[in-house]
Amino acid sequence: MQQNEIDEILDYINSKVAEDVPSLVKMIVRKKISNFQSFEVESLPESLRSCTVEELISIVKHGLDTRKLKI
């Protein structure tokens, strides 16, 4: 992946986080994000490593809606 593509992705994520989100919520999310930073790619299950971004977003939304995802 080229640097400009990476920058585009990061800019998009930053713009979504910067929208009208209370600072308390941002603080809580930062704490949860630190858990993601500790993930080792090699330790992730194959199903997670091979799914698309669209599939992952759908899975996360479904997990939140059904309360199967506990974050």
N, CA, C and O atoms as a CHARMM CRD file, in Angstrom:
* protein
*
  284
    1    1 MET  N      0.85200  -1.17400   0.00000 PROA 1      0.00000
    2    1 MET  CA     0.00000   0.00000   0.00000 PROA 1      0.00000
    3    1 MET  C      0.89800   1.23800   0.00000 PROA 1      0.00000
    4    1 MET  O      1.88900   1.29800   0.72900 PROA 1      0.00000
    5    2 GLN  N      0.55100   2.19400  -0.80100 PROA 2      0.00000
    6    2 GLN  CA     1.36300   3.39600  -0.92300 PROA 2      0.00000
    7    2 GLN  C      1.04300   4.38000   0.20100 PROA 2      0.00000
    8    2 GLN  O     -0.04000   4.33800   0.78500 PROA 2      0.00000
    9    3 GLN  N      1.98700   5.25600   0.49300 PROA 3      0.00000
   10    3 GLN  CA     1.83100   6.20300   1.58800 PROA 3      0.00000
   11    3 GLN  C      0.62200   7.11500   1.40600 PROA 3      0.00000
   12    3 GLN  O     -0.06600   7.43000   2.37800 PROA 3      0.00000
   13    4 ASN  N      0.35600   7.54600   0.16500 PROA 4      0.00000
   14    4 ASN  CA    -0.80000   8.42900  -0.03700 PROA 4      0.00000
   15    4 ASN  C     -2.12000   7.70500   0.26100 PROA 4      0.00000
   16    4 ASN  O     -3.07700   8.33600   0.70700 PROA 4      0.00000
   17    5 GLU  N     -2.18200   6.39700   0.02000 PROA 5      0.00000
   18    5 GLU  CA    -3.36900   5.61600   0.34800 PROA 5      0.00000
   19    5 GLU  C     -3.53400   5.48800   1.85900 PROA 5      0.00000
   20    5 GLU  O     -4.64100   5.59100   2.38600 PROA 5      0.00000
   21    6 ILE  N     -2.43300   5.26600   2.53400 PROA 6      0.00000
   22    6 ILE  CA    -2.44900   5.18200   3.99600 PROA 6      0.00000
   23    6 ILE  C     -2.90200   6.50700   4.59000 PROA 6      0.00000
   24    6 ILE  O     -3.73000   6.53900   5.50000 PROA 6      0.00000
   25    7 ASP  N     -2.35200   7.60200   4.06900 PROA 7      0.00000
   26    7 ASP  CA    -2.72500   8.93100   4.55800 PROA 7      0.00000
   27    7 ASP  C     -4.20800   9.20700   4.32800 PROA 7      0.00000
   28    7 ASP  O     -4.87100   9.79500   5.18200 PROA 7      0.00000
   29    8 GLU  N     -4.72800   8.78400   3.17500 PROA 8      0.00000
   30    8 GLU  CA    -6.14400   8.97600   2.87400 PROA 8      0.00000
   31    8 GLU  C     -7.02200   8.24300   3.89100 PROA 8      0.00000
   32    8 GLU  O     -8.02400   8.78700   4.35600 PROA 8      0.00000
   33    9 ILE  N     -6.65000   7.02400   4.23100 PROA 9      0.00000
   34    9 ILE  CA    -7.39800   6.23600   5.21500 PROA 9      0.00000
   35    9 ILE  C     -7.35500   6.90800   6.58100 PROA 9      0.00000
   36    9 ILE  O     -8.38300   7.04600   7.24400 PROA 9      0.00000
   37   10 LEU  N     -6.16600   7.32400   6.99900 PROA 10     0.00000
   38   10 LEU  CA    -6.02300   7.96700   8.30200 PROA 10     0.00000
   39   10 LEU  C     -6.78500   9.28300   8.35700 PROA 10     0.00000
   40   10 LEU  O     -7.40500   9.59700   9.37300 PROA 10     0.00000
   41   11 ASP  N     -6.74700  10.05200   7.28200 PROA 11     0.00000
   42   11 ASP  CA    -7.49800  11.31200   7.23100 PROA 11     0.00000
   43   11 ASP  C     -8.99800  11.06100   7.35300 PROA 11     0.00000
   44   11 ASP  O     -9.70400  11.80300   8.03600 PROA 11     0.00000
   45   12 TYR  N     -9.47700  10.02000   6.69500 PROA 12     0.00000
   46   12 TYR  CA   -10.89900   9.68500   6.76600 PROA 12     0.00000
   47   12 TYR  C    -11.29700   9.31600   8.20100 PROA 12     0.00000
   48   12 TYR  O    -12.30800   9.79300   8.71700 PROA 12     0.00000
   49   13 ILE  N    -10.49800   8.47200   8.82800 PROA 13     0.00000
   50   13 ILE  CA   -10.79100   8.06700  10.20800 PROA 13     0.00000
   51   13 ILE  C    -10.74300   9.28400  11.13200 PROA 13     0.00000
   52   13 ILE  O    -11.60900   9.44700  11.99100 PROA 13     0.00000
   53   14 ASN  N     -9.73900  10.13200  10.95800 PROA 14     0.00000
   54   14 ASN  CA    -9.63000  11.34000  11.78400 PROA 14     0.00000
   55   14 ASN  C    -10.84200  12.24500  11.60900 PROA 14     0.00000
   56   14 ASN  O    -11.33100  12.82200  12.58000 PROA 14     0.00000
   57   15 SER  N    -11.32900  12.37100  10.37800 PROA 15     0.00000
   58   15 SER  CA   -12.49500  13.24100  10.14300 PROA 15     0.00000
   59   15 SER  C    -13.73300  12.69000  10.82800 PROA 15     0.00000
   60   15 SER  O    -14.55000  13.45900  11.33400 PROA 15     0.00000
   61   16 LYS  N    -13.88500  11.36900  10.85300 PROA 16     0.00000
   62   16 LYS  CA   -15.04500  10.76200  11.50900 PROA 16     0.00000
   63   16 LYS  C    -14.96500  10.93200  13.02000 PROA 16     0.00000
   64   16 LYS  O    -15.97900  11.17200  13.67500 PROA 16     0.00000
   65   17 VAL  N    -13.77800  10.81000  13.56600 PROA 17     0.00000
   66   17 VAL  CA   -13.59300  10.95100  15.01500 PROA 17     0.00000
   67   17 VAL  C    -13.73100  12.40600  15.43400 PROA 17     0.00000
   68   17 VAL  O    -14.18100  12.69300  16.54300 PROA 17     0.00000
   69   18 ALA  N    -13.34800  13.32400  14.55700 PROA 18     0.00000
   70   18 ALA  CA   -13.37400  14.75200  14.88100 PROA 18     0.00000
   71   18 ALA  C    -14.77800  15.33600  14.86000 PROA 18     0.00000
   72   18 ALA  O    -14.99900  16.43200  15.37500 PROA 18     0.00000
   73   19 GLU  N    -15.73200  14.61800  14.26900 PROA 19     0.00000
   74   19 GLU  CA   -17.09600  15.12400  14.22800 PROA 19     0.00000
   75   19 GLU  C    -17.61100  15.28900  15.65300 PROA 19     0.00000
   76   19 GLU  O    -16.94100  14.86800  16.59700 PROA 19     0.00000
   77   20 ASP  N    -18.72700  15.86200  15.82100 PROA 20     0.00000
   78   20 ASP  CA   -19.26600  16.25800  17.12100 PROA 20     0.00000
   79   20 ASP  C    -19.30000  15.11400  18.13900 PROA 20     0.00000
   80   20 ASP  O    -20.36400  14.59800  18.48100 PROA 20     0.00000
   81   21 VAL  N    -18.12800  14.73800  18.60600 PROA 21     0.00000
   82   21 VAL  CA   -18.01400  13.69200  19.61200 PROA 21     0.00000
   83   21 VAL  C    -17.52500  14.35400  20.90000 PROA 21     0.00000
   84   21 VAL  O    -16.49900  15.03300  20.89200 PROA 21     0.00000
   85   22 PRO  N    -18.24200  14.16600  21.99400 PROA 22     0.00000
   86   22 PRO  CA   -17.81000  14.77400  23.25300 PROA 22     0.00000
   87   22 PRO  C    -16.41800  14.30400  23.66100 PROA 22     0.00000
   88   22 PRO  O    -16.03500  13.16700  23.38700 PROA 22     0.00000
   89   23 SER  N    -15.67400  15.17300  24.31000 PROA 23     0.00000
   90   23 SER  CA   -14.29100  14.85300  24.67400 PROA 23     0.00000
   91   23 SER  C    -14.21900  13.65300  25.61400 PROA 23     0.00000
   92   23 SER  O    -13.24700  12.89900  25.55800 PROA 23     0.00000
   93   24 LEU  N    -15.20600  13.45300  26.46800 PROA 24     0.00000
   94   24 LEU  CA   -15.21800  12.29700  27.36100 PROA 24     0.00000
   95   24 LEU  C    -15.28000  11.00100  26.55200 PROA 24     0.00000
   96   24 LEU  O    -14.59900  10.02600  26.87200 PROA 24     0.00000
   97   25 VAL  N    -16.09200  11.00200  25.51500 PROA 25     0.00000
   98   25 VAL  CA   -16.21000   9.82500  24.65200 PROA 25     0.00000
   99   25 VAL  C    -14.87900   9.56800  23.95000 PROA 25     0.00000
  100   25 VAL  O    -14.43300   8.42400  23.86200 PROA 25     0.00000
  101   26 LYS  N    -14.24200  10.63000  23.45000 PROA 26     0.00000
  102   26 LYS  CA   -12.94200  10.47600  22.79500 PROA 26     0.00000
  103   26 LYS  C    -11.92000   9.87000  23.75600 PROA 26     0.00000
  104   26 LYS  O    -11.12400   9.01900  23.35900 PROA 26     0.00000
  105   27 MET  N    -11.94000  10.30300  25.01400 PROA 27     0.00000
  106   27 MET  CA   -10.99700   9.77900  26.00300 PROA 27     0.00000
  107   27 MET  C    -11.21900   8.27900  26.21800 PROA 27     0.00000
  108   27 MET  O    -10.26200   7.50800  26.28800 PROA 27     0.00000
  109   28 ILE  N    -12.47700   7.87600  26.32000 PROA 28     0.00000
  110   28 ILE  CA   -12.78500   6.46000  26.52300 PROA 28     0.00000
  111   28 ILE  C    -12.36000   5.64200  25.31500 PROA 28     0.00000
  112   28 ILE  O    -11.80200   4.55500  25.46500 PROA 28     0.00000
  113   29 VAL  N    -12.61700   6.15600  24.12100 PROA 29     0.00000
  114   29 VAL  CA   -12.24200   5.44800  22.89500 PROA 29     0.00000
  115   29 VAL  C    -10.72300   5.29900  22.81200 PROA 29     0.00000
  116   29 VAL  O    -10.22800   4.24600  22.41000 PROA 29     0.00000
  117   30 ARG  N     -9.98300   6.33900  23.18600 PROA 30     0.00000
  118   30 ARG  CA    -8.51400   6.24100  23.16100 PROA 30     0.00000
  119   30 ARG  C     -8.02700   5.11400  24.04800 PROA 30     0.00000
  120   30 ARG  O     -7.08700   4.40400  23.68800 PROA 30     0.00000
  121   31 LYS  N     -8.65200   4.93800  25.20500 PROA 31     0.00000
  122   31 LYS  CA    -8.25500   3.85400  26.10100 PROA 31     0.00000
  123   31 LYS  C     -8.53300   2.49100  25.46100 PROA 31     0.00000
  124   31 LYS  O     -7.72600   1.56800  25.57200 PROA 31     0.00000
  125   32 LYS  N     -9.67600   2.37700  24.79400 PROA 32     0.00000
  126   32 LYS  CA   -10.00300   1.11100  24.13100 PROA 32     0.00000
  127   32 LYS  C     -9.07300   0.85900  22.93700 PROA 32     0.00000
  128   32 LYS  O     -8.68700  -0.28000  22.67500 PROA 32     0.00000
  129   33 ILE  N     -8.72000   1.91400  22.22600 PROA 33     0.00000
  130   33 ILE  CA    -7.84200   1.77600  21.06500 PROA 33     0.00000
  131   33 ILE  C     -6.49000   1.21700  21.48000 PROA 33     0.00000
  132   33 ILE  O     -5.87200   0.47700  20.71400 PROA 33     0.00000
  133   34 SER  N     -6.02000   1.55000  22.66400 PROA 34     0.00000
  134   34 SER  CA    -4.72400   1.03100  23.10200 PROA 34     0.00000
  135   34 SER  C     -4.73700  -0.49200  23.15500 PROA 34     0.00000
  136   34 SER  O     -3.69700  -1.12300  22.97000 PROA 34     0.00000
  137   35 ASN  N     -5.90000  -1.09100  23.40600 PROA 35     0.00000
  138   35 ASN  CA    -6.00800  -2.55100  23.36400 PROA 35     0.00000
  139   35 ASN  C     -5.76400  -3.07700  21.94700 PROA 35     0.00000
  140   35 ASN  O     -5.12700  -4.11500  21.76800 PROA 35     0.00000
  141   36 PHE  N     -6.27000  -2.35700  20.94500 PROA 36     0.00000
  142   36 PHE  CA    -6.06800  -2.77300  19.55300 PROA 36     0.00000
  143   36 PHE  C     -4.60600  -2.64500  19.14600 PROA 36     0.00000
  144   36 PHE  O     -4.11300  -3.43400  18.34000 PROA 36     0.00000
  145   37 GLN  N     -3.92100  -1.66800  19.69300 PROA 37     0.00000
  146   37 GLN  CA    -2.51800  -1.46500  19.34100 PROA 37     0.00000
  147   37 GLN  C     -1.64600  -2.63400  19.79800 PROA 37     0.00000
  148   37 GLN  O     -0.57300  -2.86200  19.24000 PROA 37     0.00000
  149   38 SER  N     -2.09400  -3.36100  20.79100 PROA 38     0.00000
  150   38 SER  CA    -1.29800  -4.47500  21.29200 PROA 38     0.00000
  151   38 SER  C     -1.51900  -5.76500  20.50200 PROA 38     0.00000
  152   38 SER  O     -0.83200  -6.75800  20.74300 PROA 38     0.00000
  153   39 PHE  N     -2.46300  -5.76300  19.56600 PROA 39     0.00000
  154   39 PHE  CA    -2.71300  -6.95700  18.75100 PROA 39     0.00000
  155   39 PHE  C     -1.50800  -7.25000  17.86900 PROA 39     0.00000
  156   39 PHE  O     -0.94100  -6.34900  17.25100 PROA 39     0.00000
  157   40 GLU  N     -1.13100  -8.50300  17.82000 PROA 40     0.00000
  158   40 GLU  CA    -0.10700  -8.96700  16.89200 PROA 40     0.00000
  159   40 GLU  C     -0.83600  -9.60300  15.71500 PROA 40     0.00000
  160   40 GLU  O     -1.69500 -10.46500  15.90300 PROA 40     0.00000
  161   41 VAL  N     -0.49800  -9.18200  14.51800 PROA 41     0.00000
  162   41 VAL  CA    -1.19000  -9.67400  13.32600 PROA 41     0.00000
  163   41 VAL  C     -1.15100 -11.20200  13.26100 PROA 41     0.00000
  164   41 VAL  O     -2.14000 -11.84100  12.90300 PROA 41     0.00000
  165   42 GLU  N     -0.01400 -11.77300  13.60400 PROA 42     0.00000
  166   42 GLU  CA     0.13800 -13.22700  13.52900 PROA 42     0.00000
  167   42 GLU  C     -0.77900 -13.96000  14.50000 PROA 42     0.00000
  168   42 GLU  O     -1.09200 -15.13000  14.28300 PROA 42     0.00000
  169   43 SER  N     -1.21900 -13.28700  15.57600 PROA 43     0.00000
  170   43 SER  CA    -2.05600 -13.94900  16.57300 PROA 43     0.00000
  171   43 SER  C     -3.55100 -13.87800  16.23000 PROA 43     0.00000
  172   43 SER  O     -4.37100 -14.52900  16.87800 PROA 43     0.00000
  173   44 LEU  N     -3.89900 -13.08500  15.21100 PROA 44     0.00000
  174   44 LEU  CA    -5.29600 -12.95900  14.83400 PROA 44     0.00000
  175   44 LEU  C     -5.77000 -14.23000  14.13900 PROA 44     0.00000
  176   44 LEU  O     -5.00300 -14.84300  13.39700 PROA 44     0.00000
  177   45 PRO  N     -7.01900 -14.63900  14.36300 PROA 45     0.00000
  178   45 PRO  CA    -7.52900 -15.82600  13.67300 PROA 45     0.00000
  179   45 PRO  C     -7.57300 -15.59300  12.16300 PROA 45     0.00000
  180   45 PRO  O     -7.73000 -14.46200  11.70400 PROA 45     0.00000
  181   46 GLU  N     -7.43600 -16.65000  11.41900 PROA 46     0.00000
  182   46 GLU  CA    -7.42500 -16.56700   9.95200 PROA 46     0.00000
  183   46 GLU  C     -8.69500 -15.91000   9.42100 PROA 46     0.00000
  184   46 GLU  O     -8.64700 -15.16800   8.44000 PROA 46     0.00000
  185   47 SER  N     -9.83000 -16.18200  10.06400 PROA 47     0.00000
  186   47 SER  CA   -11.09200 -15.59100   9.60200 PROA 47     0.00000
  187   47 SER  C    -11.04200 -14.06900   9.67000 PROA 47     0.00000
  188   47 SER  O    -11.58300 -13.39700   8.79200 PROA 47     0.00000
  189   48 LEU  N    -10.40800 -13.52000  10.68900 PROA 48     0.00000
  190   48 LEU  CA   -10.28900 -12.06600  10.80700 PROA 48     0.00000
  191   48 LEU  C     -9.25600 -11.51600   9.83300 PROA 48     0.00000
  192   48 LEU  O     -9.44500 -10.43800   9.27000 PROA 48     0.00000
  193   49 ARG  N     -8.18600 -12.23600   9.63500 PROA 49     0.00000
  194   49 ARG  CA    -7.12600 -11.77600   8.73500 PROA 49     0.00000
  195   49 ARG  C     -7.56000 -11.78700   7.28500 PROA 49     0.00000
  196   49 ARG  O     -7.02400 -11.02900   6.47600 PROA 49     0.00000
  197   50 SER  N     -8.51900 -12.62800   6.93800 PROA 50     0.00000
  198   50 SER  CA    -8.89700 -12.74300   5.52700 PROA 50     0.00000
  199   50 SER  C    -10.20300 -12.03000   5.18600 PROA 50     0.00000
  200   50 SER  O    -10.59100 -12.01000   4.01800 PROA 50     0.00000
  201   51 CYS  N    -10.89600 -11.44200   6.17000 PROA 51     0.00000
  202   51 CYS  CA   -12.15500 -10.76900   5.83200 PROA 51     0.00000
  203   51 CYS  C    -11.88100  -9.37800   5.27400 PROA 51     0.00000
  204   51 CYS  O    -10.84000  -8.77800   5.53900 PROA 51     0.00000
  205   52 THR  N    -12.82700  -8.88500   4.50500 PROA 52     0.00000
  206   52 THR  CA   -12.69200  -7.55000   3.92800 PROA 52     0.00000
  207   52 THR  C    -13.08500  -6.50600   4.96200 PROA 52     0.00000
  208   52 THR  O    -13.66600  -6.82900   5.99800 PROA 52     0.00000
  209   53 VAL  N    -12.76600  -5.26500   4.67400 PROA 53     0.00000
  210   53 VAL  CA   -13.15100  -4.17100   5.56900 PROA 53     0.00000
  211   53 VAL  C    -14.66900  -4.10000   5.67500 PROA 53     0.00000
  212   53 VAL  O    -15.20800  -3.90200   6.76300 PROA 53     0.00000
  213   54 GLU  N    -15.36100  -4.26100   4.54700 PROA 54     0.00000
  214   54 GLU  CA   -16.81900  -4.21900   4.54000 PROA 54     0.00000
  215   54 GLU  C    -17.39900  -5.31600   5.42700 PROA 54     0.00000
  216   54 GLU  O    -18.33800  -5.07700   6.18700 PROA 54     0.00000
  217   55 GLU  N    -16.83600  -6.52100   5.32700 PROA 55     0.00000
  218   55 GLU  CA   -17.30400  -7.62300   6.16500 PROA 55     0.00000
  219   55 GLU  C    -17.03300  -7.33500   7.64200 PROA 55     0.00000
  220   55 GLU  O    -17.88100  -7.59700   8.49500 PROA 55     0.00000
  221   56 LEU  N    -15.85900  -6.80100   7.93800 PROA 56     0.00000
  222   56 LEU  CA   -15.50000  -6.50600   9.32200 PROA 56     0.00000
  223   56 LEU  C    -16.44200  -5.46100   9.91500 PROA 56     0.00000
  224   56 LEU  O    -16.90200  -5.61900  11.04500 PROA 56     0.00000
  225   57 ILE  N    -16.73100  -4.40700   9.17400 PROA 57     0.00000
  226   57 ILE  CA   -17.64700  -3.37300   9.65900 PROA 57     0.00000
  227   57 ILE  C    -19.02400  -3.97300   9.90600 PROA 57     0.00000
  228   57 ILE  O    -19.65700  -3.67700  10.92000 PROA 57     0.00000
  229   58 SER  N    -19.48800  -4.80700   8.99700 PROA 58     0.00000
  230   58 SER  CA   -20.79000  -5.44900   9.15600 PROA 58     0.00000
  231   58 SER  C    -20.80200  -6.35500  10.38600 PROA 58     0.00000
  232   58 SER  O    -21.77400  -6.35800  11.14100 PROA 58     0.00000
  233   59 ILE  N    -19.74900  -7.11100  10.59100 PROA 59     0.00000
  234   59 ILE  CA   -19.65100  -8.00700  11.74100 PROA 59     0.00000
  235   59 ILE  C    -19.64900  -7.20700  13.04100 PROA 59     0.00000
  236   59 ILE  O    -20.32600  -7.57400  14.00100 PROA 59     0.00000
  237   60 VAL  N    -18.88800  -6.11600  13.06900 PROA 60     0.00000
  238   60 VAL  CA   -18.81600  -5.28900  14.27600 PROA 60     0.00000
  239   60 VAL  C    -20.17300  -4.65700  14.56300 PROA 60     0.00000
  240   60 VAL  O    -20.61900  -4.64900  15.71000 PROA 60     0.00000
  241   61 LYS  N    -20.83700  -4.12600  13.53100 PROA 61     0.00000
  242   61 LYS  CA   -22.17100  -3.54200  13.73500 PROA 61     0.00000
  243   61 LYS  C    -23.14000  -4.57400  14.28100 PROA 61     0.00000
  244   61 LYS  O    -23.88800  -4.29800  15.21900 PROA 61     0.00000
  245   62 HSD  N    -23.12600  -5.76200  13.69300 PROA 62     0.00000
  246   62 HSD  CA   -24.01400  -6.82500  14.14800 PROA 62     0.00000
  247   62 HSD  C    -23.67900  -7.21900  15.59700 PROA 62     0.00000
  248   62 HSD  O    -24.57400  -7.42700  16.41700 PROA 62     0.00000
  249   63 GLY  N    -22.39800  -7.31400  15.89000 PROA 63     0.00000
  250   63 GLY  CA   -21.98100  -7.65600  17.24800 PROA 63     0.00000
  251   63 GLY  C    -22.42500  -6.62700  18.26900 PROA 63     0.00000
  252   63 GLY  O    -22.80800  -6.97900  19.38500 PROA 63     0.00000
  253   64 LEU  N    -22.37800  -5.35600  17.89300 PROA 64     0.00000
  254   64 LEU  CA   -22.84100  -4.29300  18.79500 PROA 64     0.00000
  255   64 LEU  C    -24.35300  -4.34000  18.95400 PROA 64     0.00000
  256   64 LEU  O    -24.86900  -4.20200  20.06300 PROA 64     0.00000
  257   65 ASP  N    -25.07200  -4.53700  17.83900 PROA 65     0.00000
  258   65 ASP  CA   -26.53700  -4.57700  17.87400 PROA 65     0.00000
  259   65 ASP  C    -27.05300  -5.74400  18.72900 PROA 65     0.00000
  260   65 ASP  O    -28.03400  -5.60000  19.45900 PROA 65     0.00000
  261   66 THR  N    -26.39200  -6.88400  18.63100 PROA 66     0.00000
  262   66 THR  CA   -26.82200  -8.06700  19.36100 PROA 66     0.00000
  263   66 THR  C    -26.16000  -8.19800  20.72800 PROA 66     0.00000
  264   66 THR  O    -26.41900  -9.13900  21.47800 PROA 66     0.00000
  265   67 ARG  N    -25.30700  -7.23900  21.02900 PROA 67     0.00000
  266   67 ARG  CA   -24.56400  -7.21000  22.29300 PROA 67     0.00000
  267   67 ARG  C    -23.61900  -8.40300  22.45800 PROA 67     0.00000
  268   67 ARG  O    -23.24900  -8.75100  23.58000 PROA 67     0.00000
  269   68 LYS  N    -23.23300  -9.02200  21.35700 PROA 68     0.00000
  270   68 LYS  CA   -22.22700 -10.08300  21.39900 PROA 68     0.00000
  271   68 LYS  C    -20.81900  -9.50500  21.47500 PROA 68     0.00000
  272   68 LYS  O    -19.89400 -10.16100  21.95400 PROA 68     0.00000
  273   69 LEU  N    -20.66600  -8.26500  20.99600 PROA 69     0.00000
  274   69 LEU  CA   -19.37800  -7.58300  21.04500 PROA 69     0.00000
  275   69 LEU  C    -19.37900  -6.70300  22.27900 PROA 69     0.00000
  276   69 LEU  O    -20.22500  -5.82200  22.43100 PROA 69     0.00000
  277   70 LYS  N    -18.43000  -6.94900  23.14800 PROA 70     0.00000
  278   70 LYS  CA   -18.39700  -6.25000  24.42700 PROA 70     0.00000
  279   70 LYS  C    -17.24400  -5.25100  24.45600 PROA 70     0.00000
  280   70 LYS  O    -16.15800  -5.53600  24.96100 PROA 70     0.00000
  281   71 ILE  N    -17.51800  -4.05600  23.89100 PROA 71     0.00000
  282   71 ILE  CA   -16.52100  -2.98400  23.95400 PROA 71     0.00000
  283   71 ILE  C    -17.17600  -1.73300  24.50100 PROA 71     0.00000
  284   71 ILE  O    -16.51800  -0.70200  24.64100 PROA 71     0.00000
